[in-house]
PDB file of C-alpha atoms in Angstrom:
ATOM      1  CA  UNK A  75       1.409   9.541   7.031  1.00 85.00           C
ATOM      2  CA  UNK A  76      -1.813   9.204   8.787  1.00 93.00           C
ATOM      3  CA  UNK A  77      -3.655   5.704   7.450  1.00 96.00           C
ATOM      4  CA  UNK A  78      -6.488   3.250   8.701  1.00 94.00           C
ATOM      5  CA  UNK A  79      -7.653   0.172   8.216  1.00 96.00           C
ATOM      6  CA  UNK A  80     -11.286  -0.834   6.310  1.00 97.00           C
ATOM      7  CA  UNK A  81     -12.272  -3.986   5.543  1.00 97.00           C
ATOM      8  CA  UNK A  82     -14.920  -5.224   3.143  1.00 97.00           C
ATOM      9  CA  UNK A  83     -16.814  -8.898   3.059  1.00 95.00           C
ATOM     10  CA  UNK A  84     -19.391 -11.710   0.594  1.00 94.00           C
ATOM     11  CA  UNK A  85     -19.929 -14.872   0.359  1.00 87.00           C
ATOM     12  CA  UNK A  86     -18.238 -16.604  -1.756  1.00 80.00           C
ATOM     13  CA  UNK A  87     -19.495 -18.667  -4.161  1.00 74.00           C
ATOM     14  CA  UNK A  88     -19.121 -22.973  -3.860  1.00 71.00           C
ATOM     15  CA  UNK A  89     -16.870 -24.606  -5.732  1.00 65.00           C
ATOM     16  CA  UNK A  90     -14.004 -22.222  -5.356  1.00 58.00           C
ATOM     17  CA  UNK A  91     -10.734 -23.223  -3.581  1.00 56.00           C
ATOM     18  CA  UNK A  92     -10.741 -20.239  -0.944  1.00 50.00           C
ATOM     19  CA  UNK A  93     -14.417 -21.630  -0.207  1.00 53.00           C
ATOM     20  CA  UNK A  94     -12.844 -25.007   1.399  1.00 52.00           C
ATOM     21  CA  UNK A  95     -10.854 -22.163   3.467  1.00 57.00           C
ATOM     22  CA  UNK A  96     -13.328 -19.464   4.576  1.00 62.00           C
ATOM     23  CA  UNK A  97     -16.948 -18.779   4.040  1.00 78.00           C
ATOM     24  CA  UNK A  98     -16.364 -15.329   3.075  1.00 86.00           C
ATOM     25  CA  UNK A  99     -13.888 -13.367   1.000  1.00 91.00           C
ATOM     26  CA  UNK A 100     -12.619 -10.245   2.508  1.00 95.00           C
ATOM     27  CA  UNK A 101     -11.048  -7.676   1.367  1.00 97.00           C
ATOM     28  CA  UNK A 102      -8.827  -5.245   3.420  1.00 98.00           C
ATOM     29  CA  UNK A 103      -7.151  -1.698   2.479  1.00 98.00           C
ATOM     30  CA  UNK A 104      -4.745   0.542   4.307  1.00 98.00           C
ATOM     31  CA  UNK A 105      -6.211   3.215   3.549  1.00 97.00           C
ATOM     32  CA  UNK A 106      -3.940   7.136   3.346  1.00 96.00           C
ATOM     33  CA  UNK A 107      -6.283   9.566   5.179  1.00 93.00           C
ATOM     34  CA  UNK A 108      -6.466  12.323   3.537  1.00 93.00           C
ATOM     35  CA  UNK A 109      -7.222  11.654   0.008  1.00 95.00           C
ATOM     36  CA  UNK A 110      -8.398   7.675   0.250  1.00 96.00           C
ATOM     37  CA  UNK A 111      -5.460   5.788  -1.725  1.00 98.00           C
ATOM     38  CA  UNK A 112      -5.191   2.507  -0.845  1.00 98.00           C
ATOM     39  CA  UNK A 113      -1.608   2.188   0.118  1.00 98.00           C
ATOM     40  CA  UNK A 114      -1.975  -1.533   0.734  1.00 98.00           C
ATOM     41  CA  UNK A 115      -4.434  -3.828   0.307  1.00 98.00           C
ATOM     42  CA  UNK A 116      -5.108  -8.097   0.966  1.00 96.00           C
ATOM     43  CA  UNK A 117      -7.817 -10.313   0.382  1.00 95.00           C
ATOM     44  CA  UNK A 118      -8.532 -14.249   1.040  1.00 91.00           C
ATOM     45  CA  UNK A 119      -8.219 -15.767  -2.615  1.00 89.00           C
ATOM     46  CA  UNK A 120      -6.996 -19.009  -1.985  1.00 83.00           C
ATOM     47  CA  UNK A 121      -3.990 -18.420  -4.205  1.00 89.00           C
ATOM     48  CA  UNK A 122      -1.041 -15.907  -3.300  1.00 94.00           C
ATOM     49  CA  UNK A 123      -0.900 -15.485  -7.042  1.00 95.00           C
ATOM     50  CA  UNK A 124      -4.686 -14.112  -7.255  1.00 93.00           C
ATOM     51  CA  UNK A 125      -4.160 -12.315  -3.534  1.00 95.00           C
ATOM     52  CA  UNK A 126      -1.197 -10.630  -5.099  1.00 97.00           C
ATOM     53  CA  UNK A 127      -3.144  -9.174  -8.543  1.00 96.00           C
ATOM     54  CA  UNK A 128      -5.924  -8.165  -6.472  1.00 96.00           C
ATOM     55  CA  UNK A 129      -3.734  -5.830  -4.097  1.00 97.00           C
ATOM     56  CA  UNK A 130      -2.004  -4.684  -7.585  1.00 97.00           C
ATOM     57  CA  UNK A 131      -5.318  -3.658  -9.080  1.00 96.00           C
ATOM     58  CA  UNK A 132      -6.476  -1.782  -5.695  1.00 97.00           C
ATOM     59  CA  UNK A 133      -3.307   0.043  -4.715  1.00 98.00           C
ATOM     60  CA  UNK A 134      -3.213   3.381  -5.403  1.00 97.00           C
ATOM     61  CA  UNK A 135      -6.812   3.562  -6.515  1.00 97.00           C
ATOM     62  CA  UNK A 136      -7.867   6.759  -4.382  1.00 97.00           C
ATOM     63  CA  UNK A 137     -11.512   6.065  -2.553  1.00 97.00           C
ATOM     64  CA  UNK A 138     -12.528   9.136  -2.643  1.00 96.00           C
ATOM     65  CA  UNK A 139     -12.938   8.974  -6.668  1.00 97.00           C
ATOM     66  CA  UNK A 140     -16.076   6.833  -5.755  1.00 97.00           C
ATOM     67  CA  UNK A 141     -16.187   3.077  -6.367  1.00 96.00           C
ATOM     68  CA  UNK A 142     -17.236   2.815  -9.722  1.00 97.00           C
ATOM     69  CA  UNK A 143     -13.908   2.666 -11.894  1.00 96.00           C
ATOM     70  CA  UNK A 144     -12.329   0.362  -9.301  1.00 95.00           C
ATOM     71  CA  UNK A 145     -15.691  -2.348 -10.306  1.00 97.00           C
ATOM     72  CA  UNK A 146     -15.122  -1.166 -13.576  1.00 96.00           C
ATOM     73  CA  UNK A 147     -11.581  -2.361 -13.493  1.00 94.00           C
ATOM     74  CA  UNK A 148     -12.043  -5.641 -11.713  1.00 94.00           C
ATOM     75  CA  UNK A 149     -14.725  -5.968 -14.533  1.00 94.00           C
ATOM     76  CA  UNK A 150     -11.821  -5.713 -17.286  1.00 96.00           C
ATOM     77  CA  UNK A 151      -9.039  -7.568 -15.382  1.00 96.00           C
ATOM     78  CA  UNK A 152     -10.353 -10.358 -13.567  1.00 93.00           C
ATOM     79  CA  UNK A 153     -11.677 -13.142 -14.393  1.00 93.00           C
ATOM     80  CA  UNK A 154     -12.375 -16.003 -11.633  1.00 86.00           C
ATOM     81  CA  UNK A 155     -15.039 -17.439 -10.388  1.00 85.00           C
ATOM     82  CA  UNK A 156     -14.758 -15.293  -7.404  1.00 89.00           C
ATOM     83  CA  UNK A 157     -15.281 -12.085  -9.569  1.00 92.00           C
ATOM     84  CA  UNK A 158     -18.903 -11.493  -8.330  1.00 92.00           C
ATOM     85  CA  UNK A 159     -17.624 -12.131  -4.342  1.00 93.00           C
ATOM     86  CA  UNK A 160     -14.862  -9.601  -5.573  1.00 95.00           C
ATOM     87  CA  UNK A 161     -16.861  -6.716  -6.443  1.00 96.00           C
ATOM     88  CA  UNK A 162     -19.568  -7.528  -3.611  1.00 96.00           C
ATOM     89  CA  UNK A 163     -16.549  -7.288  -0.873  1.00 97.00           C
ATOM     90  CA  UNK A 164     -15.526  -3.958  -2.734  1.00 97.00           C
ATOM     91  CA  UNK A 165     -18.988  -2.829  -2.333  1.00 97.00           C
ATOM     92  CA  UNK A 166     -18.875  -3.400   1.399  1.00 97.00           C
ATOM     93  CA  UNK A 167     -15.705  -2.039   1.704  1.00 98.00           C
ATOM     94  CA  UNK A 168     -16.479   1.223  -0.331  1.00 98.00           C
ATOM     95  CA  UNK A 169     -19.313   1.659   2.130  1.00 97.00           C
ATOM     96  CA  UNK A 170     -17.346   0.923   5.473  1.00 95.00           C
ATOM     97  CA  UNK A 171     -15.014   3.767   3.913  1.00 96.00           C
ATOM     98  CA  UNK A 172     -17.755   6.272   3.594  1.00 95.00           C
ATOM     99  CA  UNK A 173     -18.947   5.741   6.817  1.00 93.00           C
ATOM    100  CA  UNK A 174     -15.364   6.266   8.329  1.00 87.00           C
ATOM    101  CA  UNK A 175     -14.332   9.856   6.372  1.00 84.00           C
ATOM    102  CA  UNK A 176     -18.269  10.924   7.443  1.00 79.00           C
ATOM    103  CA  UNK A 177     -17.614  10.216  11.041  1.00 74.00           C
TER     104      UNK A 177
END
């Protein structure tokens, strides 16, 4: 199986945990080339707990159904403070994918 790797990025915002840690959340995906699942994903929540549900929400989410059901269910299922840095990072990583399958 041929994959790659895309990573997304924002700022998060101050007075979270992960903020102590890192300036920025990011967000990365192995992503399956041909039809843009995400096989495997990671981010930089503070908390292996909230790194864990965020990799359970993106995997097997296919990229190439556009990005707005995956916000739509980060919308419906989380609910930190880091929600807005969340869907910011998937933003950025939506458009790093897009600019990979067009290259």
């Amino acid at each position: 199986m041929y994959t790659y790797m895309i990573a997304g990025h924002a700022r998060l915002p101050a007075g979270m945990a992960a903020k102590n840690l890192y300036d920025t959340l990011t967000i990365t995906a192995e992503v399956e080339g041909k039809y843009g699942v995400i096989v495997e994903a990671s981010c930089t929540l503070a908390t292996e707990q909230g790194r864990q549900y965020i990799a359970s929400l993106l995997r097997g989410y296919s990229l190439m159904d556009g990005i707005e059901e995956l916000l739509a269910r980060m919308d419906h299922n989380y609910f930190g403070k880091a929600s807005a840095a969340i869907e910011s990072a998937l933003k950025d990583l939506y458009k790093q994918y897009v600019t990979t399958v067009n290259e």
